CSV table of C-alpha atoms in Angstrom, one decimal:
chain,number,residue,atom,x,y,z
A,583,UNK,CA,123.0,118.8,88.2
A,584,UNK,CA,126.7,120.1,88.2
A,585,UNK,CA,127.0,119.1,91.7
A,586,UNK,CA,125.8,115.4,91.4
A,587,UNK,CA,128.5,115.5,88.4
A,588,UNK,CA,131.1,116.5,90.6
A,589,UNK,CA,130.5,114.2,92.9
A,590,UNK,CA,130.3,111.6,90.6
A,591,UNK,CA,133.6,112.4,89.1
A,592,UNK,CA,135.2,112.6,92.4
A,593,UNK,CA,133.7,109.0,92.9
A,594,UNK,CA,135.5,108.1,89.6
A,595,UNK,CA,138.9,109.2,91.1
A,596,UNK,CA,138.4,108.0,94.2
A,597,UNK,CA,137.8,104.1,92.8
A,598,UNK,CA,140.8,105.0,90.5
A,599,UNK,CA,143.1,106.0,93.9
A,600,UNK,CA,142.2,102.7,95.1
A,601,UNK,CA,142.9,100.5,92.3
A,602,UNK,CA,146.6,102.7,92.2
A,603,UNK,CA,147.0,102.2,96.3
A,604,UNK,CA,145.9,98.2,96.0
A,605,UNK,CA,148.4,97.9,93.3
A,606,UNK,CA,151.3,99.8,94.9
A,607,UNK,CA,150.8,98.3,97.9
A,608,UNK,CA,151.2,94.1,95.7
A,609,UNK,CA,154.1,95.7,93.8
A,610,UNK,CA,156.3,97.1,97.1
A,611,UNK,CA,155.2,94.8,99.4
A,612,UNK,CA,154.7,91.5,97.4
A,613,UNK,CA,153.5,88.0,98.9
A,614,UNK,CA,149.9,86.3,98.5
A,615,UNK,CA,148.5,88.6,100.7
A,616,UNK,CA,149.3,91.9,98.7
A,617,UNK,CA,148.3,90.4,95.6
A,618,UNK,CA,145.2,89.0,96.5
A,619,UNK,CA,143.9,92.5,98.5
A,620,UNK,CA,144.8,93.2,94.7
A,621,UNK,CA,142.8,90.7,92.9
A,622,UNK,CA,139.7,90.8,94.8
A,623,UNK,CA,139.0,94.6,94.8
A,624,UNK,CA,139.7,94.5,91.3
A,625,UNK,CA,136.1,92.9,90.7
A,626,UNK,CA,134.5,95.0,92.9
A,627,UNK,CA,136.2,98.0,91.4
A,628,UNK,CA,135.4,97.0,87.8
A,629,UNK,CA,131.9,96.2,88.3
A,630,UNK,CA,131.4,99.4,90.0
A,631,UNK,CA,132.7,101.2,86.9
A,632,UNK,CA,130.3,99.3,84.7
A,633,UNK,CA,127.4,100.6,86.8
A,634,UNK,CA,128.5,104.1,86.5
A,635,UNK,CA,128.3,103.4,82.6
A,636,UNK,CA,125.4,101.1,82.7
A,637,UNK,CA,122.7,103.3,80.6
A,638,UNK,CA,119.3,103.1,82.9
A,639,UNK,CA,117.5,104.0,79.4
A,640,UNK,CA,117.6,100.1,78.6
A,641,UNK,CA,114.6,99.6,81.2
A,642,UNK,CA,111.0,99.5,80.3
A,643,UNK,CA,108.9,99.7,83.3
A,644,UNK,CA,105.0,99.1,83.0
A,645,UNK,CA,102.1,98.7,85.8
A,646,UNK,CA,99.1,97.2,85.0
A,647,UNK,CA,96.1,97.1,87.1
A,648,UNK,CA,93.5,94.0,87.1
A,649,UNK,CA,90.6,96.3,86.4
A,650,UNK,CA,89.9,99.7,85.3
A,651,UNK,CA,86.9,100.2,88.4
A,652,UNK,CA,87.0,99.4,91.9
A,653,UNK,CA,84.4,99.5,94.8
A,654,UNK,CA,85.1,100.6,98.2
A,655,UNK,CA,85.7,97.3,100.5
A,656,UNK,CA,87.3,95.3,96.9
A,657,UNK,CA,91.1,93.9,96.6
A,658,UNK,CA,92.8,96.0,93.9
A,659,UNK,CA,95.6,93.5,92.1
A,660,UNK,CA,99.0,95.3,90.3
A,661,UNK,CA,101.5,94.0,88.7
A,662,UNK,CA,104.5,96.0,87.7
A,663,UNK,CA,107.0,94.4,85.2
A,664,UNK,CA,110.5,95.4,84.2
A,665,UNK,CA,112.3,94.4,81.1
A,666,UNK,CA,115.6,94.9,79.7
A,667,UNK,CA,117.4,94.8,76.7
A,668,UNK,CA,121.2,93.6,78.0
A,669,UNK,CA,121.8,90.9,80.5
A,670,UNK,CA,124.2,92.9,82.8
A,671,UNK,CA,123.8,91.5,86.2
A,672,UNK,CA,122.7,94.0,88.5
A,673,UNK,CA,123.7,93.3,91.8
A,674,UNK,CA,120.7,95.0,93.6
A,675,UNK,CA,117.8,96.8,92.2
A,676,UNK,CA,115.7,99.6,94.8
A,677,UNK,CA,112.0,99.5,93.3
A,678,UNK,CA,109.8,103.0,94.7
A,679,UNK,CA,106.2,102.5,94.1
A,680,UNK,CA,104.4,104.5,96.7
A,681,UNK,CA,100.8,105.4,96.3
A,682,UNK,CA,97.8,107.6,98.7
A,683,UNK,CA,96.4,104.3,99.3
A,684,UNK,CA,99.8,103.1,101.0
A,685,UNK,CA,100.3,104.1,104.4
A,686,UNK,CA,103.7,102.3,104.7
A,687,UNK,CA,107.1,103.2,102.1
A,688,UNK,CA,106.5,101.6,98.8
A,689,UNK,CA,110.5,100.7,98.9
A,690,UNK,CA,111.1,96.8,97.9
A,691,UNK,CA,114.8,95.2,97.0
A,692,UNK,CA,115.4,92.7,94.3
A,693,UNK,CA,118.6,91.0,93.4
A,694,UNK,CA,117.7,90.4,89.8
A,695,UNK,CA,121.3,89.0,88.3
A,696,UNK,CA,120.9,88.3,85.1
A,697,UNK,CA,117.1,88.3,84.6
A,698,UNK,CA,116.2,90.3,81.9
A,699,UNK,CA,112.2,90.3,82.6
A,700,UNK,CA,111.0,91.1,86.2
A,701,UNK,CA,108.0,90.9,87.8
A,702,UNK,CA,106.4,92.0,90.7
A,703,UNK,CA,102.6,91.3,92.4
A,704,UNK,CA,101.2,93.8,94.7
A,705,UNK,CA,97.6,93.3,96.4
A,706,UNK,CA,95.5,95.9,98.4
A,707,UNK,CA,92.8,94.5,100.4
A,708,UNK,CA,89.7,96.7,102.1
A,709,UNK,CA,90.6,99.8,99.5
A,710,UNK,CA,88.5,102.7,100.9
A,711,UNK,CA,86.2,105.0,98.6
A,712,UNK,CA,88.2,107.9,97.1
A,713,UNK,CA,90.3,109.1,94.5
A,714,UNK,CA,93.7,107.7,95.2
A,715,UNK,CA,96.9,108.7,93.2
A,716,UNK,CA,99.2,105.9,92.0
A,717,UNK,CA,102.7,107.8,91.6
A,718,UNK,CA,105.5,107.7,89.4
A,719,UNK,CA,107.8,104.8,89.7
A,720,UNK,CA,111.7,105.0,90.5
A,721,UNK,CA,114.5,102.4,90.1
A,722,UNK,CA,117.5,102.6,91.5
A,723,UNK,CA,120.7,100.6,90.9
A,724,UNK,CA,124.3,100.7,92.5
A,725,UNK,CA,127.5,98.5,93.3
A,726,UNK,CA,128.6,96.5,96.3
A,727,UNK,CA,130.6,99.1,97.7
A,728,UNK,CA,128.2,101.9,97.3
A,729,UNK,CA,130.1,104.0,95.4
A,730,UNK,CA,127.9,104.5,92.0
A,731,UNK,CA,124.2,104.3,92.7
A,732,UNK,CA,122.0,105.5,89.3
A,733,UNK,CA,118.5,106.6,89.9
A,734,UNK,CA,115.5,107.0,87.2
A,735,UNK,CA,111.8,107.9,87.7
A,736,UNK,CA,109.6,106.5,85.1
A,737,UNK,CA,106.3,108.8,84.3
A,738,UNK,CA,103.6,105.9,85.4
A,739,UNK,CA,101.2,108.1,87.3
A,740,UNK,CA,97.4,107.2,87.6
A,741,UNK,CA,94.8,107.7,89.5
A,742,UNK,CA,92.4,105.4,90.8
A,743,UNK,CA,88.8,106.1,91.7
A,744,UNK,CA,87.0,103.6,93.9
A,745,UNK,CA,82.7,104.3,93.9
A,746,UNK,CA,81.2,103.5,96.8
A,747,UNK,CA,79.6,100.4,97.8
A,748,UNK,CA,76.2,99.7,98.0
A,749,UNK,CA,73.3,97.4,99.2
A,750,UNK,CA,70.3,96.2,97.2
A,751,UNK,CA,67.2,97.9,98.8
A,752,UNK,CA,64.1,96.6,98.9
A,753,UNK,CA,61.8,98.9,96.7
A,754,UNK,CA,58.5,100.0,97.2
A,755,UNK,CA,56.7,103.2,95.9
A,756,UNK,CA,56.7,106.0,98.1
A,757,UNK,CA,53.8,108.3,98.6
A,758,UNK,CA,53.9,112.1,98.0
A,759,UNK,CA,51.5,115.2,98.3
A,760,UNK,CA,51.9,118.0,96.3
A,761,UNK,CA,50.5,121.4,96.1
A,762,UNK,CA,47.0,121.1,94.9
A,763,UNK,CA,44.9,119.5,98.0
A,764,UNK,CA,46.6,117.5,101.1
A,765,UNK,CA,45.6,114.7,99.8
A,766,UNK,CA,48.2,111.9,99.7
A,767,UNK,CA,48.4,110.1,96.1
A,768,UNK,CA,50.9,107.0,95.2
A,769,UNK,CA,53.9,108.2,93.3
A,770,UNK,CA,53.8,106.5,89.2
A,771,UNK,CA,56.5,105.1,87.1
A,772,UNK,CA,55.3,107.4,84.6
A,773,UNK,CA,54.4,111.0,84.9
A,774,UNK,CA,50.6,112.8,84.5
A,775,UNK,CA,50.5,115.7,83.5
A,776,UNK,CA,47.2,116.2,82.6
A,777,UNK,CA,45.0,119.8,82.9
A,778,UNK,CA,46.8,122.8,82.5
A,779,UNK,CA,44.9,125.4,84.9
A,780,UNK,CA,47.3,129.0,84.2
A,781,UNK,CA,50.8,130.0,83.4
A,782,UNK,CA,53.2,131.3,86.1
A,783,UNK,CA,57.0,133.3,86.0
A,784,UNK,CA,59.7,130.5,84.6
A,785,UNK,CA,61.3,129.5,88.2
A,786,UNK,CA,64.5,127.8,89.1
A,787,UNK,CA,63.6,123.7,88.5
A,788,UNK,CA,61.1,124.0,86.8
A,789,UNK,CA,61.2,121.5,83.9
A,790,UNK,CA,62.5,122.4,80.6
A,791,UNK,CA,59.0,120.7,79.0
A,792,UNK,CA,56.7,122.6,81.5
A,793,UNK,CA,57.9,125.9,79.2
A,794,UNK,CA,55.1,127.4,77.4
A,795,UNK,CA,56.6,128.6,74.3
A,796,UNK,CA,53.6,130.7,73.0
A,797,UNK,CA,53.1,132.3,76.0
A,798,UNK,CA,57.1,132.6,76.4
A,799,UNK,CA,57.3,134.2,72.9
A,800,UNK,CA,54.2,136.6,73.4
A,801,UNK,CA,55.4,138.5,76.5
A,802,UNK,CA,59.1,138.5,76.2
A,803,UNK,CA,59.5,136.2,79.6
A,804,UNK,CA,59.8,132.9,80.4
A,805,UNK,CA,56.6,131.2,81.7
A,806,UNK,CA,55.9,127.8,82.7
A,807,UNK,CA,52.5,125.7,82.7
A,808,UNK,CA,50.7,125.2,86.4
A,809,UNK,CA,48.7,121.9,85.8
A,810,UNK,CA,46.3,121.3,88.5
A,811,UNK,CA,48.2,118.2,89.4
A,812,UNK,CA,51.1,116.3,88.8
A,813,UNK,CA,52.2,112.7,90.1
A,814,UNK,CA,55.8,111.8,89.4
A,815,UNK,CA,58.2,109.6,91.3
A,816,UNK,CA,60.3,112.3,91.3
A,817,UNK,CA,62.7,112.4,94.5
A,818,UNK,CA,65.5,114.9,95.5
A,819,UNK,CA,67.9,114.0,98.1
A,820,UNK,CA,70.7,115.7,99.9
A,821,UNK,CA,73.6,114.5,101.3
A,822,UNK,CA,74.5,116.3,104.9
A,823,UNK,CA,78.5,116.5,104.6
A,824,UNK,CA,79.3,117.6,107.8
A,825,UNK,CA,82.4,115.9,109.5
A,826,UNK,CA,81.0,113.0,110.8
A,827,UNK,CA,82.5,109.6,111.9
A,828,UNK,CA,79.6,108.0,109.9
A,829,UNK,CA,79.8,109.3,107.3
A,830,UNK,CA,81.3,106.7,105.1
A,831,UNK,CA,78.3,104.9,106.1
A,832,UNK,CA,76.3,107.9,104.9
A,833,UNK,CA,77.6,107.5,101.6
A,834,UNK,CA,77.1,104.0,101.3
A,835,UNK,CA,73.5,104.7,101.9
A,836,UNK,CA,72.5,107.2,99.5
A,837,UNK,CA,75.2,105.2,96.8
A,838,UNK,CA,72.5,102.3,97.5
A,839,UNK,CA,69.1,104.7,97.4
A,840,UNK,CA,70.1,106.2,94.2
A,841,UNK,CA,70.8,102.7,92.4
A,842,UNK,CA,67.8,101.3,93.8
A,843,UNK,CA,65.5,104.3,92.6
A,844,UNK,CA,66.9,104.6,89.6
A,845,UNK,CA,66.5,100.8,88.6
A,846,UNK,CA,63.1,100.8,88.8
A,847,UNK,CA,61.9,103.8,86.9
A,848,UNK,CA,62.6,106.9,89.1
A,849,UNK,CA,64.2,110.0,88.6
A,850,UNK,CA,66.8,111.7,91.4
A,851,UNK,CA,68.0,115.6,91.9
A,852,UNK,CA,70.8,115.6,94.5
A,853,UNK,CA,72.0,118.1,96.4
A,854,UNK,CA,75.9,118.3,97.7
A,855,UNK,CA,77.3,120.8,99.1
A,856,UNK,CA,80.4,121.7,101.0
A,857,UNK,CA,83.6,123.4,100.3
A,858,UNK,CA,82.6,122.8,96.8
A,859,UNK,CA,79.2,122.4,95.7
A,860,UNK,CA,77.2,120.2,93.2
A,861,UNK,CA,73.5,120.6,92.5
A,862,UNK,CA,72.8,117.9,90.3
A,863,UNK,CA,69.0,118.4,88.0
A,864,UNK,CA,66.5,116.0,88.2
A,865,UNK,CA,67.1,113.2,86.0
A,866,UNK,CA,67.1,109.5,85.8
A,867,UNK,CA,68.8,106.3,83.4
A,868,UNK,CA,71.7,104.5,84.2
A,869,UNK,CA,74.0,107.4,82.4
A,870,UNK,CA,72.9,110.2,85.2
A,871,UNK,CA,73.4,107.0,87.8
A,872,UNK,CA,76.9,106.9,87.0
A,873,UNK,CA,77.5,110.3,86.9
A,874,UNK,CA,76.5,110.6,90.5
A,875,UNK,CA,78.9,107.6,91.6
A,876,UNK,CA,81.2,109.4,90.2
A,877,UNK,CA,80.5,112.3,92.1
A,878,UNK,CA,80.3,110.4,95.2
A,879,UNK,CA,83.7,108.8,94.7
A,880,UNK,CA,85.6,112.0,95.2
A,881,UNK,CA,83.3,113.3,97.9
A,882,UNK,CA,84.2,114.8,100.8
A,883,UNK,CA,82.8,115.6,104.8
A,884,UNK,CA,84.1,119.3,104.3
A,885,UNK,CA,80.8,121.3,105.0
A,886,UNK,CA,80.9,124.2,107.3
A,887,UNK,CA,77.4,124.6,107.2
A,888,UNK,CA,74.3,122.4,109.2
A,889,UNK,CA,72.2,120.6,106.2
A,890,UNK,CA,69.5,123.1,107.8
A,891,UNK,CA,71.0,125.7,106.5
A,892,UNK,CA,70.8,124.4,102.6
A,893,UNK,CA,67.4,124.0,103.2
A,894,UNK,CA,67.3,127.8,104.3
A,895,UNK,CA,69.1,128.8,101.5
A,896,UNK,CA,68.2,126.9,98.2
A,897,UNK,CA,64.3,128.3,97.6
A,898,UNK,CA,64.1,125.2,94.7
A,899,UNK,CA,63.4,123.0,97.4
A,900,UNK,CA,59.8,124.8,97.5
A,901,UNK,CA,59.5,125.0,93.7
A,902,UNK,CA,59.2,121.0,92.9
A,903,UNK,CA,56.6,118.5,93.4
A,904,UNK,CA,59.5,116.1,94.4
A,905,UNK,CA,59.8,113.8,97.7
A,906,UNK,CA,62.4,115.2,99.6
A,907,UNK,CA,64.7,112.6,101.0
A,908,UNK,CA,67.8,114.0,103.5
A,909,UNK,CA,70.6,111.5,104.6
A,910,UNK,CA,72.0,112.9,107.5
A,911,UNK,CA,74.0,111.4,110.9
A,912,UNK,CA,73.1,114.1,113.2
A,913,UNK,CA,69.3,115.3,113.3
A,914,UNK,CA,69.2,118.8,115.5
A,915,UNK,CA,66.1,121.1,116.1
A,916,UNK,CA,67.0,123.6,113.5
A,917,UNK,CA,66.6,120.9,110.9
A,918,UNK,CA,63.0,119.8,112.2
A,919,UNK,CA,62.3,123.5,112.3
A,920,UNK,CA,63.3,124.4,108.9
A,921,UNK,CA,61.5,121.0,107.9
A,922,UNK,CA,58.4,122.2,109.1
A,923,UNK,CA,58.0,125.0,107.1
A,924,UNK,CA,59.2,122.9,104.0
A,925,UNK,CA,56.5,120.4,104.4
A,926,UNK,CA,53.3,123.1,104.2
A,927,UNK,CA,54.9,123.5,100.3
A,928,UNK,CA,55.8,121.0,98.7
A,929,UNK,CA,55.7,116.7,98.9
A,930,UNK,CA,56.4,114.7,101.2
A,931,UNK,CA,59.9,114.7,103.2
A,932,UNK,CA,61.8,111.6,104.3
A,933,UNK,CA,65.2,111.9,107.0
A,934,UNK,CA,67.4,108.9,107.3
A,935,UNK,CA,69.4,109.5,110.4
A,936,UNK,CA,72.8,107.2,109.4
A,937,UNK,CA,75.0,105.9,112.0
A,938,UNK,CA,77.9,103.5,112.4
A,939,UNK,CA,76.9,99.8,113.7
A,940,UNK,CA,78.2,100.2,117.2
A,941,UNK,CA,76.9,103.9,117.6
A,942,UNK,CA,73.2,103.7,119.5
A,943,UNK,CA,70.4,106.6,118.6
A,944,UNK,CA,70.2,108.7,121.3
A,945,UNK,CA,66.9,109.5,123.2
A,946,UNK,CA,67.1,113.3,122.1
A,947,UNK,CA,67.1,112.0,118.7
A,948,UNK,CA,64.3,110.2,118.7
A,949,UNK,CA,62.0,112.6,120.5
A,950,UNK,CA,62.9,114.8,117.2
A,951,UNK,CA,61.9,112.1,115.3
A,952,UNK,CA,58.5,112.3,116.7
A,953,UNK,CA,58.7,115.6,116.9
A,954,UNK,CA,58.9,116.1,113.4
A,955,UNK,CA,56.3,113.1,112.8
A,956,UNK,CA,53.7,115.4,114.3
A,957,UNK,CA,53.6,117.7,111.2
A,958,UNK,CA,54.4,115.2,108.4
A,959,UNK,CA,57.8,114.2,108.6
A,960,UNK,CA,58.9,110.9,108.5
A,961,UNK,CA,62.0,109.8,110.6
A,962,UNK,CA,63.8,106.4,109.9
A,963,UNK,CA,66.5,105.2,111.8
A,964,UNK,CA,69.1,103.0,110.1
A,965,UNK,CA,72.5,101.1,111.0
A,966,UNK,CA,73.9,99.4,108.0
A,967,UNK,CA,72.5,96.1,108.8
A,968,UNK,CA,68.8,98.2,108.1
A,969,UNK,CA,69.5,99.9,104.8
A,970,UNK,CA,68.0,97.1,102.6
A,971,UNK,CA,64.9,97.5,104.5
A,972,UNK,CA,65.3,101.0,104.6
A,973,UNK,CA,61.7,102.2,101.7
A,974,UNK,CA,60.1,99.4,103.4
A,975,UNK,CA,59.0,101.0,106.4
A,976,UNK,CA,58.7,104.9,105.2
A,977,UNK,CA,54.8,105.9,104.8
A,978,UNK,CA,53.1,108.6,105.4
């Protein structure tokens, strides 16, 4: 701070020396040419004196955005004003509005004059899912001559979260087994839960209404109801975040399987998990649907560990009578393994193997597919293009 002062003074004296030298030089010399090296610095010397005096305070700076939500693929429209209280005329004006969406330098130049309200339009086309970080905006102002510049940062950051996009899916119901008998029964809108036939240890998912209070209260320990079945529509998915170069695509697709489940009755758990994990409860309604937008906004490919691996390690995968739906781009044999012993438990499990349009399925990954269709597992291939057919073809 005491430097920039210094240097500022010295500026000061330096203009000053120059003024002194200009006039020393008309008075001693004399003639037209003298006096008017005289007279025309004498502008530039003055208004350069007024900058170094002009208060920056006077500026109001706002940025407005033409909507407070955004999907991946939109245009996102900004418009950042300037007002100003005096009409000094400001020879240049350095605007700074740099952003993470921005690859380039946010730098623009305006020769404003004597404009007292400015305006500036800014449009962002393609704007990719994320959380994106709008920084704070500097103006900067100087003379000619470059001798006084004044800089000021105005405290405008935001940030901007962009949910993925999505496709309508065609719906259908999906058909699940569950533990009581192999037989396989049509998933409901609406739960039955009809004969109770014992009580078991309170487990990890089980639901909160499955409790049984008396039984809870006589024992001292949580139990939970067994019924001798249980239909729901029920579906838990995960989301394999393993670097992958499809997995924006990914994302897309289990943005567009949650909507579409949720809209028509169903009710979603969903699994996450990389350097940070989120195990989200099974729930449904267009609150919990949002939530998990939300969620997949900010996500990440950071996961150090194969989706086979979850599987391995989270035992309330066994516990639910849920359809188990996995979004993955890279389908390996430990998966189909640990699938296979997942299957034997619980309902019925569904893999969407993801890729970009121009990246074909190779044939290893289909003889997994059928691999895994031998014991119960059903395998759907899907490019963008497929997704709205994607519920269409999955039977069991």
């Amino acid at each position: 701070m005491v430097r920039a002062q210094l240097k500022t003074w010295g500026k000061f004296l330096l203009l000053i020396l120059f003024l002194l030298l200009t006039f020393s030089y008309a008075m001693f010399q004399g003639g037209f040419v003298s006096w008017f090296l005289f007279y025309s610095f004498t502008p530039f010397a003055l208004y350069a004196l007024f900058i170094a005096l002009y208060p920056l305070s006077d500026l109001t700076v706002e940025r407005r955005f033409n909507r407070d939500t955004y999907a991946a693929g939109e245009h996102l429209d900004m418009v950042i004003t300037i007002d100003r209280n005096y009409p000094f005329p400001l020879f240049f004006l350095i605007i700074n509005n740099t952003s993470s969406l921005s690859t380039r330098n946010g730098k623009q130049i305006l020769f404003p004059g004597f404009k007292k309200h400015i305006q500036l339009k800014y449009s962002m086309a393609n704007i990719p899912r994320g959380e994106h970080c709008f920084y704070d905006i500097s103006i900067k102002v100087g003379d000619p001559l470059g001798l006084f510049s004044k800089e000021k940062s105005f405290s405008l950051k935001k940030i901007i979260l962009v949910y993925p996009s999505y496709t309508d899916i065609i719906y259908r119901s999906i058909e699940s087994r569950y533990e009581q008998g192999a037989t396989a029964s049509q998933i409901k809108i609406q739960n039955d839960t009809t004969m109770v036939s014992g009580i078991r240890n309170y487990e990890p998912g089980d639901r909160f209404t499955w409790i049984d209070w008396k039984a809870t209260a006589r024992m001292n320990e949580m139990k939970t109801k067994e019924f001798e079945e249980r239909q729901s529509n029920d579906v838990t998915i995960i989301l394999d975040r393993s670097p992958s170069t499809s997995f924006e695509t990914n994302v897309k697709f289990v943005a567009s399987l949650i909507r579409t489940i949720i809209r028509h009755g169903g009710q979603i758990g969903f699994y996450s998990i990389g350097e940070d994990q989120s195990i989200f409860p099974i729930r449904g309604g267009d609150e919990y649907q949002q939530q998990l937008f939300h969620h997949l906004a900010k996500v990440k490919a950071n996961s150090q560990l194969p989706v086979s691996s979850i599987l391995e390690g989270e035992s309330v995968f066994y516990q639910q009578s849920a359809s188990l739906m996995i979004s993955t781009s890279n389908i390996t044999e430990e998966l189909i393994e640990m699938l296979r012993k997942h299957v034997r438990r619980t309902g019925m499990v569904i893999v969407f193997v993801i890729k970009n349009h121009n990246e074909p399925f190779s044939d290893e990954e289909y003889r997994l597919g059928y691999a895994a269709s031998q014991f119960g597992v059903h395998v759907s291939y899907l490019h963008e293009e497929d997704f709205r057919s994607a519920l269409t073809g999955v039977k069991h």
